[in-house]
Amino acid sequence: MNKSSNLETEPLFLSACWCKPTSRTPVWIMRQAGRYLPEYRKIRSQVDFLTLTKTPELAAEVTLQPVRRFGIDAAILFSDIMTPVEGMGVKMEFNPGPVVTNPLRTASQIDALRIPDLNENAPFVAEAIKIIQKELPVSVPLIGFAGAPFTLFCYLVEGQGSKTFSQAKSFLFAEPQLSRMILEKLTDVMIEYLRGQAQAGAQALMIFDSWAGLLADEDYKAFAYPSVCRIIKSLGHLDIPLIYFPNQGATLLETVKDSGADVVGIDWRTSLSVARHVLGSDVAVQGNLDPMALFSSKEDLGSRIDNVLREGGPGPGHIFNLGHGIDKNTDPDRVAFLVERVRESSQKDLY
Ligand code: 1CP
């Protein structure tokens, strides 16, 4: 852990990641750049999603939109968890989620998966990060990210999004050896991909395990957790915060506690006080307002925000966020209200 940085100049978000005391709770929002913002929709009406992620100037512009509009405490690179998978030789399109042309099912398909580094895989990502860093205020760190190998495995084998991922899970149980080969290759690629983002200027790295909650703890330990630990271990020397988000991971937290992650993202189903109790005081938590709470009245929303702050405190190491990505029908004014409320309430004594 990096404890050496200067408290006065270190951005709030980074201090909170390191569990250091902050003057207020930092806040950012998962999927903060996206279809709920008119300025995003304007750009998207001219280019498709893949073109947007592969054009550094446009990806940078879209990354900066929520920072400008809301004065948020962290930016996250505009890209997708599937971006680095294309470089492994997997063909796909977005409609609106990823659709893989030939889902992985055979040993020869798996053998053919390439392991490129960031420069040959996604040079536009490093380029976008450099442009973003020229424009971002120093108080707003940039988060780079990747999908966790198990979550990427789900999309690659299923071929598209699903509520149960029954194709991917049946493959996992029917073909554990082939599954491990896919997971290992994905782990190798994600380590290089995340390292490359840090080298280009990302100041924190987040691993999205959106489908971790599909697994019982025993299967999570057998298939998903080892790759997360290997990624975290391989990137530890970078000395930047590593955030792990096991979505719907309430039953996995005892295991996740030992992953080495500096910050664990918590979805809205688990209270932050329970999560903190399990994870201990050395691990920061990030979350966890239900994204749908943004549709409630301002009064209700305000008290729900205060509740999340109460559950996340009183100790240091809480980053306010939603418990998952923001809904595309959200009113941006509600987000402005949320950011303001977190700022005000977290400076008051809520206890
Ligand atoms: O039409 C559009 O404009 C595309 C919608 C969209 C957007 C805005 C997709 C397709 N991806 C994104 C951006 C994105 N994806 C970001 C941007 C940074 C931010 O502002 O937060 C990030 C971090 C992601 C990561 C991502 N993609 C995840 C992990 C986070 C999560 O929500 O759990 C997942 C699961 C994906 C897959 C994906 N890509 C897009 C969609 C609609 C989906 C979900 C598909 C599904 O499961 O059905």
Tab-separated table of C-alpha atoms and ligand atoms in Angstrom:
chain	number	residue	atom	x	y	z
A	1	MET	CA	0.000	0.000	0.000
A	2	ASN	CA	1.127	3.518	-0.771
A	3	LYS	CA	0.950	5.551	2.406
A	4	SER	CA	3.649	8.035	1.537
A	5	SER	CA	1.768	10.609	-0.553
A	6	ASN	CA	1.179	14.072	0.790
A	7	LEU	CA	-2.222	14.381	2.470
A	8	GLU	CA	-2.731	17.977	1.376
A	9	THR	CA	-2.145	17.542	-2.319
A	10	GLU	CA	-3.356	14.001	-2.870
A	11	PRO	CA	-6.749	13.870	-4.624
A	12	LEU	CA	-9.602	12.865	-2.277
A	13	PHE	CA	-10.413	9.785	-4.326
A	14	LEU	CA	-6.877	8.387	-4.014
A	15	SER	CA	-6.669	9.146	-0.275
A	16	ALA	CA	-9.949	7.298	0.295
A	17	CYS	CA	-8.663	4.334	-1.748
A	18	TRP	CA	-5.681	4.131	0.624
A	19	CYS	CA	-8.007	4.335	3.657
A	20	LYS	CA	-6.581	7.719	4.651
A	21	PRO	CA	-8.798	10.364	6.325
A	22	THR	CA	-10.399	12.875	3.912
A	23	SER	CA	-12.211	16.191	4.433
A	24	ARG	CA	-15.320	14.672	2.767
A	25	THR	CA	-16.352	11.489	0.959
A	26	PRO	CA	-15.296	11.372	-2.716
A	27	VAL	CA	-17.941	10.397	-5.279
A	28	TRP	CA	-18.036	9.031	-8.836
A	29	ILE	CA	-20.632	6.955	-10.670
A	30	MET	CA	-20.362	3.663	-12.512
A	31	ARG	CA	-21.171	4.250	-16.208
A	32	GLN	CA	-21.041	7.989	-15.558
A	33	ALA	CA	-20.399	8.573	-19.258
A	34	GLY	CA	-23.310	7.166	-21.204
A	35	ARG	CA	-26.738	7.327	-22.674
A	36	TYR	CA	-28.424	9.280	-19.828
A	37	LEU	CA	-26.325	12.333	-20.831
A	38	PRO	CA	-27.616	14.384	-23.803
A	39	GLU	CA	-24.052	15.382	-24.704
A	40	TYR	CA	-23.132	11.660	-24.954
A	41	ARG	CA	-26.205	10.887	-27.078
A	42	LYS	CA	-25.264	13.721	-29.417
A	43	ILE	CA	-21.866	12.154	-30.152
A	44	ARG	CA	-23.359	8.635	-30.320
A	45	SER	CA	-25.884	9.772	-32.933
A	46	GLN	CA	-22.932	10.357	-35.256
A	47	VAL	CA	-20.742	7.307	-34.542
A	48	ASP	CA	-21.341	3.715	-33.473
A	49	PHE	CA	-20.174	2.488	-30.083
A	50	LEU	CA	-17.081	0.632	-31.326
A	51	THR	CA	-15.903	3.624	-33.346
A	52	LEU	CA	-16.410	5.803	-30.282
A	53	THR	CA	-14.211	3.545	-28.127
A	54	LYS	CA	-11.532	3.326	-30.832
A	55	THR	CA	-11.250	7.044	-31.621
A	56	PRO	CA	-9.018	8.530	-28.893
A	57	GLU	CA	-10.278	12.139	-29.239
A	58	LEU	CA	-13.921	11.033	-28.990
A	59	ALA	CA	-13.317	8.543	-26.158
A	60	ALA	CA	-11.478	11.297	-24.282
A	61	GLU	CA	-14.274	13.808	-24.887
A	62	VAL	CA	-16.935	11.397	-23.600
A	63	THR	CA	-14.793	10.510	-20.554
A	64	LEU	CA	-14.568	14.196	-19.638
A	65	GLN	CA	-18.290	14.976	-20.073
A	66	PRO	CA	-19.443	13.917	-16.569
A	67	VAL	CA	-16.380	15.545	-14.987
A	68	ARG	CA	-17.324	18.882	-16.558
A	69	ARG	CA	-21.031	18.593	-15.857
A	70	PHE	CA	-20.941	17.337	-12.256
A	71	GLY	CA	-17.473	18.121	-10.887
A	72	ILE	CA	-17.132	14.455	-9.991
A	73	ASP	CA	-14.084	13.220	-7.980
A	74	ALA	CA	-12.777	10.590	-10.436
A	75	ALA	CA	-12.937	9.986	-14.191
A	76	ILE	CA	-13.140	6.517	-15.736
A	77	LEU	CA	-11.772	5.771	-19.185
A	78	PHE	CA	-14.567	5.442	-21.733
A	79	SER	CA	-14.219	1.974	-23.171
A	80	ASP	CA	-15.718	-1.470	-22.617
A	81	ILE	CA	-14.669	-4.662	-20.862
A	82	MET	CA	-14.758	-6.422	-24.274
A	83	THR	CA	-12.326	-3.971	-25.938
A	84	PRO	CA	-9.140	-6.008	-25.260
A	85	VAL	CA	-10.793	-9.259	-26.299
A	86	GLU	CA	-10.982	-8.217	-29.952
A	87	GLY	CA	-7.183	-8.137	-30.018
A	88	MET	CA	-7.181	-11.796	-28.938
A	89	GLY	CA	-8.844	-12.556	-32.263
A	90	VAL	CA	-12.498	-12.616	-31.164
A	91	LYS	CA	-14.932	-10.963	-33.600
A	92	MET	CA	-17.911	-9.126	-32.104
A	93	GLU	CA	-20.366	-6.281	-32.451
A	94	PHE	CA	-22.355	-4.205	-29.963
A	95	ASN	CA	-26.152	-4.270	-30.037
A	96	PRO	CA	-26.262	-2.527	-27.510
A	97	GLY	CA	-24.272	-5.080	-25.420
A	98	PRO	CA	-21.507	-7.293	-26.848
A	99	VAL	CA	-22.480	-10.033	-29.336
A	100	VAL	CA	-19.663	-12.494	-30.150
A	101	THR	CA	-19.742	-13.819	-33.740
A	102	ASN	CA	-18.374	-17.278	-32.871
A	103	PRO	CA	-18.786	-18.049	-29.157
A	104	LEU	CA	-15.885	-20.102	-27.747
A	105	ARG	CA	-16.737	-23.800	-27.578
A	106	THR	CA	-13.795	-25.847	-28.950
A	107	ALA	CA	-10.159	-26.497	-28.049
A	108	SER	CA	-8.970	-25.202	-31.426
A	109	GLN	CA	-10.800	-21.887	-30.932
A	110	ILE	CA	-9.183	-21.566	-27.512
A	111	ASP	CA	-5.711	-22.456	-28.848
A	112	ALA	CA	-6.083	-19.743	-31.460
A	113	LEU	CA	-6.654	-16.974	-28.866
A	114	ARG	CA	-3.749	-14.536	-29.017
A	115	ILE	CA	-2.057	-12.836	-26.031
A	116	PRO	CA	-1.168	-9.330	-27.253
A	117	ASP	CA	0.246	-6.497	-25.120
A	118	LEU	CA	-1.570	-3.145	-24.875
A	119	ASN	CA	0.356	-1.484	-27.699
A	120	GLU	CA	-0.460	-4.126	-30.254
A	121	ASN	CA	-3.881	-4.878	-28.733
A	122	ALA	CA	-5.483	-1.498	-28.190
A	123	PRO	CA	-3.097	1.394	-28.934
A	124	PHE	CA	-6.111	3.737	-29.047
A	125	VAL	CA	-6.631	3.141	-25.295
A	126	ALA	CA	-3.174	4.458	-24.361
A	127	GLU	CA	-3.706	7.351	-26.776
A	128	ALA	CA	-7.075	8.236	-25.188
A	129	ILE	CA	-5.556	8.121	-21.683
A	130	LYS	CA	-2.831	10.572	-22.714
A	131	ILE	CA	-5.373	13.024	-24.157
A	132	ILE	CA	-7.605	12.746	-21.067
A	133	GLN	CA	-4.671	13.383	-18.736
A	134	LYS	CA	-3.833	16.636	-20.543
A	135	GLU	CA	-7.318	17.948	-19.803
A	136	LEU	CA	-8.231	16.510	-16.394
A	137	PRO	CA	-7.840	18.718	-13.316
A	138	VAL	CA	-5.084	17.319	-11.045
A	139	SER	CA	-7.661	16.805	-8.303
A	140	VAL	CA	-9.538	14.284	-10.488
A	141	PRO	CA	-7.706	10.969	-10.965
A	142	LEU	CA	-8.326	8.750	-13.986
A	143	ILE	CA	-9.431	5.154	-13.427
A	144	GLY	CA	-8.432	2.531	-15.997
A	145	PHE	CA	-10.299	-0.776	-16.033
A	146	ALA	CA	-10.712	-4.300	-17.325
A	147	GLY	CA	-13.249	-7.081	-17.018
A	148	ALA	CA	-12.422	-9.903	-14.634
A	149	PRO	CA	-11.536	-13.106	-16.519
A	150	PHE	CA	-14.643	-14.962	-15.298
A	151	THR	CA	-16.992	-12.178	-16.458
A	152	LEU	CA	-15.246	-12.036	-19.853
A	153	PHE	CA	-15.466	-15.844	-20.054
A	154	CYS	CA	-19.248	-15.509	-19.543
A	155	TYR	CA	-19.617	-13.249	-22.607
A	156	LEU	CA	-17.132	-15.192	-24.750
A	157	VAL	CA	-18.764	-18.578	-24.194
A	158	GLU	CA	-22.401	-17.470	-23.965
A	159	GLY	CA	-21.883	-15.159	-26.944
A	160	GLN	CA	-23.964	-12.313	-25.479
A	161	GLY	CA	-25.466	-10.945	-22.278
A	162	SER	CA	-27.848	-13.180	-20.308
A	163	LYS	CA	-29.493	-13.273	-16.877
A	164	THR	CA	-28.252	-16.775	-16.050
A	165	PHE	CA	-25.389	-17.378	-18.528
A	166	SER	CA	-26.514	-21.020	-18.679
A	167	GLN	CA	-24.394	-21.817	-21.771
A	168	ALA	CA	-21.282	-20.375	-20.143
A	169	LYS	CA	-21.931	-22.064	-16.806
A	170	SER	CA	-22.709	-25.442	-18.329
A	171	PHE	CA	-19.460	-25.200	-20.332
A	172	LEU	CA	-17.598	-24.311	-17.121
A	173	PHE	CA	-18.854	-27.437	-15.369
A	174	ALA	CA	-18.726	-29.766	-18.405
A	175	GLU	CA	-15.288	-28.639	-19.623
A	176	PRO	CA	-13.323	-27.446	-16.584
A	177	GLN	CA	-9.951	-27.928	-18.298
A	178	LEU	CA	-10.866	-25.970	-21.426
A	179	SER	CA	-12.500	-23.351	-19.219
A	180	ARG	CA	-9.306	-22.954	-17.209
A	181	MET	CA	-7.350	-22.491	-20.455
A	182	ILE	CA	-9.656	-19.636	-21.457
A	183	LEU	CA	-9.471	-18.080	-17.990
A	184	GLU	CA	-5.664	-18.297	-17.925
A	185	LYS	CA	-5.294	-16.653	-21.328
A	186	LEU	CA	-7.726	-13.906	-20.316
A	187	THR	CA	-5.741	-13.360	-17.115
A	188	ASP	CA	-2.478	-12.964	-19.068
A	189	VAL	CA	-4.079	-10.463	-21.447
A	190	MET	CA	-5.786	-8.431	-18.698
A	191	ILE	CA	-2.530	-8.107	-16.740
A	192	GLU	CA	-0.826	-6.611	-19.815
A	193	TYR	CA	-3.860	-4.498	-20.656
A	194	LEU	CA	-4.097	-2.998	-17.152
A	195	ARG	CA	-0.335	-2.505	-16.867
A	196	GLY	CA	-0.399	-0.657	-20.190
A	197	GLN	CA	-3.176	1.644	-18.963
A	198	ALA	CA	-1.178	2.484	-15.823
A	199	GLN	CA	1.922	3.175	-17.943
A	200	ALA	CA	-0.108	5.506	-20.156
A	201	GLY	CA	-1.325	7.469	-17.100
A	202	ALA	CA	-4.234	5.724	-15.351
A	203	GLN	CA	-3.969	6.466	-11.611
A	204	ALA	CA	-6.148	3.613	-10.311
A	205	LEU	CA	-7.285	0.344	-11.898
A	206	MET	CA	-10.676	-1.314	-11.503
A	207	ILE	CA	-11.583	-4.936	-12.260
A	208	PHE	CA	-15.280	-5.419	-13.074
A	209	ASP	CA	-16.533	-8.881	-12.107
A	210	SER	CA	-20.144	-8.214	-13.079
A	211	TRP	CA	-21.155	-11.894	-13.061
A	212	ALA	CA	-19.158	-13.188	-10.056
A	213	GLY	CA	-22.449	-13.531	-8.156
A	214	LEU	CA	-23.554	-16.350	-10.493
A	215	LEU	CA	-21.164	-18.696	-8.685
A	216	ALA	CA	-21.340	-20.416	-5.298
A	217	ASP	CA	-18.328	-19.573	-3.158
A	218	GLU	CA	-16.776	-22.991	-3.801
A	219	ASP	CA	-16.931	-22.566	-7.608
A	220	TYR	CA	-15.905	-18.933	-7.341
A	221	LYS	CA	-12.797	-20.097	-5.446
A	222	ALA	CA	-12.098	-22.776	-8.060
A	223	PHE	CA	-12.624	-20.739	-11.244
A	224	ALA	CA	-12.940	-16.983	-10.754
A	225	TYR	CA	-10.943	-15.950	-7.702
A	226	PRO	CA	-7.497	-17.336	-8.707
A	227	SER	CA	-7.357	-15.145	-11.812
A	228	VAL	CA	-8.395	-12.043	-9.846
A	229	CYS	CA	-5.647	-12.734	-7.297
A	230	ARG	CA	-3.067	-13.279	-10.039
A	231	ILE	CA	-3.980	-9.954	-11.674
A	232	ILE	CA	-3.793	-8.088	-8.362
A	233	LYS	CA	-0.492	-9.707	-7.434
A	234	SER	CA	1.047	-8.924	-10.821
A	235	LEU	CA	0.066	-5.247	-10.589
A	236	GLY	CA	0.860	-4.647	-6.908
A	237	HIS	CA	4.266	-3.131	-7.677
A	238	LEU	CA	2.617	-0.289	-9.629
A	239	ASP	CA	1.678	1.291	-6.284
A	240	ILE	CA	-1.668	2.590	-7.519
A	241	PRO	CA	-5.031	1.590	-5.994
A	242	LEU	CA	-6.532	-1.644	-7.314
A	243	ILE	CA	-10.332	-1.804	-7.078
A	244	TYR	CA	-12.239	-5.081	-7.402
A	245	PHE	CA	-16.013	-5.148	-7.963
A	246	PRO	CA	-17.605	-8.584	-7.452
A	247	ASN	CA	-21.175	-7.746	-8.406
A	248	GLN	CA	-23.810	-9.552	-6.310
A	249	GLY	CA	-20.901	-10.869	-4.295
A	250	ALA	CA	-22.436	-10.832	-0.791
A	251	THR	CA	-21.674	-14.522	-0.271
A	252	LEU	CA	-18.135	-14.149	-1.644
A	253	LEU	CA	-16.835	-11.347	0.584
A	254	GLU	CA	-15.105	-13.646	3.109
A	255	THR	CA	-13.080	-14.979	0.176
A	256	VAL	CA	-12.584	-11.585	-1.506
A	257	LYS	CA	-11.144	-10.158	1.727
A	258	ASP	CA	-7.830	-11.897	0.975
A	259	SER	CA	-7.642	-10.947	-2.719
A	260	GLY	CA	-5.190	-8.110	-2.092
A	261	ALA	CA	-7.558	-5.497	-3.557
A	262	ASP	CA	-7.148	-2.054	-1.973
A	263	VAL	CA	-10.810	-1.228	-2.593
A	264	VAL	CA	-13.802	-3.555	-2.965
A	265	GLY	CA	-16.908	-2.377	-4.839
A	266	ILE	CA	-20.166	-3.358	-3.124
A	267	ASP	CA	-23.535	-3.659	-4.857
A	268	TRP	CA	-26.679	-2.303	-3.167
A	269	ARG	CA	-27.828	-5.660	-1.806
A	270	THR	CA	-25.157	-5.724	0.908
A	271	SER	CA	-24.986	-2.929	3.464
A	272	LEU	CA	-21.627	-1.176	3.594
A	273	SER	CA	-21.380	-1.700	7.356
A	274	VAL	CA	-21.673	-5.481	6.874
A	275	ALA	CA	-19.115	-5.348	4.059
A	276	ARG	CA	-16.698	-3.323	6.196
A	277	HIS	CA	-17.110	-5.721	9.055
A	278	VAL	CA	-16.159	-8.662	6.815
A	279	LEU	CA	-13.389	-6.892	4.883
A	280	GLY	CA	-11.697	-5.198	7.850
A	281	SER	CA	-10.405	-1.655	8.250
A	282	ASP	CA	-7.470	-1.973	5.798
A	283	VAL	CA	-9.706	-2.378	2.759
A	284	ALA	CA	-11.684	0.580	1.406
A	285	VAL	CA	-15.249	0.130	0.149
A	286	GLN	CA	-16.889	1.705	-2.901
A	287	GLY	CA	-20.646	1.985	-3.347
A	288	ASN	CA	-23.509	1.365	-2.986
A	289	LEU	CA	-26.716	3.319	-3.670
A	290	ASP	CA	-29.283	1.380	-5.720
A	291	PRO	CA	-29.155	3.070	-9.190
A	292	MET	CA	-32.960	3.053	-9.203
A	293	ALA	CA	-32.996	5.272	-6.088
A	294	LEU	CA	-32.217	8.125	-8.507
A	295	PHE	CA	-35.871	7.853	-9.594
A	296	SER	CA	-37.247	8.587	-6.106
A	297	SER	CA	-38.242	12.053	-4.844
A	298	LYS	CA	-35.384	14.374	-3.893
A	299	GLU	CA	-36.353	14.024	-0.263
A	300	ASP	CA	-36.193	10.213	-0.343
A	301	LEU	CA	-33.055	10.266	-2.453
A	302	GLY	CA	-31.386	12.612	0.046
A	303	SER	CA	-32.112	10.343	2.994
A	304	ARG	CA	-31.005	7.239	1.056
A	305	ILE	CA	-27.713	8.995	0.249
A	306	ASP	CA	-27.231	9.905	3.924
A	307	ASN	CA	-27.908	6.283	4.867
A	308	VAL	CA	-25.207	5.025	2.504
A	309	LEU	CA	-22.783	7.560	4.003
A	310	ARG	CA	-23.703	6.431	7.524
A	311	GLU	CA	-23.229	2.762	6.619
A	312	GLY	CA	-19.911	3.512	4.893
A	313	GLY	CA	-18.507	5.490	7.864
A	314	PRO	CA	-17.394	6.667	10.277
A	315	GLY	CA	-13.868	5.414	9.556
A	316	PRO	CA	-11.873	6.469	6.466
A	317	GLY	CA	-11.923	4.467	3.248
A	318	HIS	CA	-15.347	5.020	1.694
A	319	ILE	CA	-15.803	6.095	-1.916
A	320	PHE	CA	-19.423	6.921	-2.700
A	321	ASN	CA	-20.800	5.296	-5.862
A	322	LEU	CA	-23.890	3.517	-7.088
A	323	GLY	CA	-24.220	-0.208	-6.416
A	324	HIS	CA	-24.035	-0.818	-10.208
A	325	GLY	CA	-24.168	1.193	-13.461
A	326	ILE	CA	-26.506	4.160	-13.793
A	327	ASP	CA	-29.750	3.510	-15.706
A	328	LYS	CA	-29.998	5.133	-19.148
A	329	ASN	CA	-33.307	6.847	-18.277
A	330	THR	CA	-31.878	8.688	-15.265
A	331	ASP	CA	-32.415	12.469	-15.107
A	332	PRO	CA	-28.931	14.114	-15.100
A	333	ASP	CA	-30.262	16.720	-12.633
A	334	ARG	CA	-30.746	13.943	-10.091
A	335	VAL	CA	-27.052	13.067	-10.489
A	336	ALA	CA	-26.097	16.712	-9.878
A	337	PHE	CA	-28.261	16.603	-6.740
A	338	LEU	CA	-26.550	13.375	-5.610
A	339	VAL	CA	-23.034	14.783	-6.036
A	340	GLU	CA	-23.956	17.930	-4.102
A	341	ARG	CA	-25.669	15.963	-1.334
A	342	VAL	CA	-22.673	13.638	-0.859
A	343	ARG	CA	-20.403	16.671	-0.605
A	344	GLU	CA	-22.598	18.442	1.954
A	345	SER	CA	-23.666	15.475	4.072
A	346	SER	CA	-20.252	13.874	4.302
A	347	GLN	CA	-18.855	17.036	5.880
A	348	LYS	CA	-21.521	16.927	8.586
A	349	ASP	CA	-21.499	14.651	11.571
A	350	LEU	CA	-24.071	12.018	10.608
A	351	TYR	CA	-23.517	9.799	13.627
B	1	1CP	O1	-25.177	2.197	-27.016
B	1	1CP	C1	-24.222	2.576	-26.317
B	1	1CP	O2	-23.887	3.788	-26.267
B	1	1CP	C2	-23.430	1.509	-25.641
B	1	1CP	C3	-23.767	1.274	-24.208
B	1	1CP	C4	-22.474	0.976	-23.506
B	1	1CP	C5	-21.691	1.892	-22.779
B	1	1CP	C6	-21.983	3.351	-22.518
B	1	1CP	C7	-21.773	-0.253	-23.518
B	1	1CP	C8	-22.170	-1.513	-24.184
B	1	1CP	N1	-20.590	-0.092	-22.802
B	1	1CP	C9	-20.517	1.198	-22.348
B	1	1CP	C10	-19.391	1.812	-21.625
B	1	1CP	C11	-18.783	1.079	-20.495
B	1	1CP	N2	-18.833	-0.271	-20.279
B	1	1CP	C12	-18.000	1.666	-19.501
B	1	1CP	C13	-17.638	3.140	-19.566
B	1	1CP	C14	-17.086	3.860	-18.478
B	1	1CP	C15	-18.085	4.462	-17.487
B	1	1CP	O3	-18.523	5.599	-17.716
B	1	1CP	O4	-18.360	3.805	-16.458
B	1	1CP	C16	-17.621	0.645	-18.633
B	1	1CP	C17	-16.776	0.746	-17.357
B	1	1CP	C18	-18.145	-0.565	-19.138
B	1	1CP	C19	-17.918	-1.880	-18.548
B	1	1CP	C20	-18.824	-2.986	-18.913
B	1	1CP	N3	-19.295	-3.359	-20.152
B	1	1CP	C21	-19.266	-3.946	-17.974
B	1	1CP	C22	-18.860	-3.960	-16.527
B	1	1CP	C23	-19.664	-3.023	-15.699
B	1	1CP	C24	-21.091	-3.448	-15.466
B	1	1CP	O5	-21.982	-2.680	-15.838
B	1	1CP	O6	-21.302	-4.533	-14.892
B	1	1CP	C25	-20.070	-4.878	-18.652
B	1	1CP	C26	-20.791	-6.072	-18.058
B	1	1CP	C27	-20.073	-4.506	-20.031
B	1	1CP	C28	-20.746	-5.231	-21.133
B	1	1CP	C29	-21.650	-4.326	-21.870
B	1	1CP	N4	-21.226	-3.373	-22.774
B	1	1CP	C30	-22.286	-2.637	-23.227
B	1	1CP	C31	-23.456	-3.134	-22.575
B	1	1CP	C32	-24.846	-2.611	-22.805
B	1	1CP	C33	-23.066	-4.190	-21.736
B	1	1CP	C34	-23.976	-5.077	-20.877
B	1	1CP	C35	-24.462	-6.193	-21.735
B	1	1CP	C36	-25.286	-7.259	-21.044
B	1	1CP	O7	-24.798	-7.932	-20.116
B	1	1CP	O8	-26.421	-7.471	-21.494
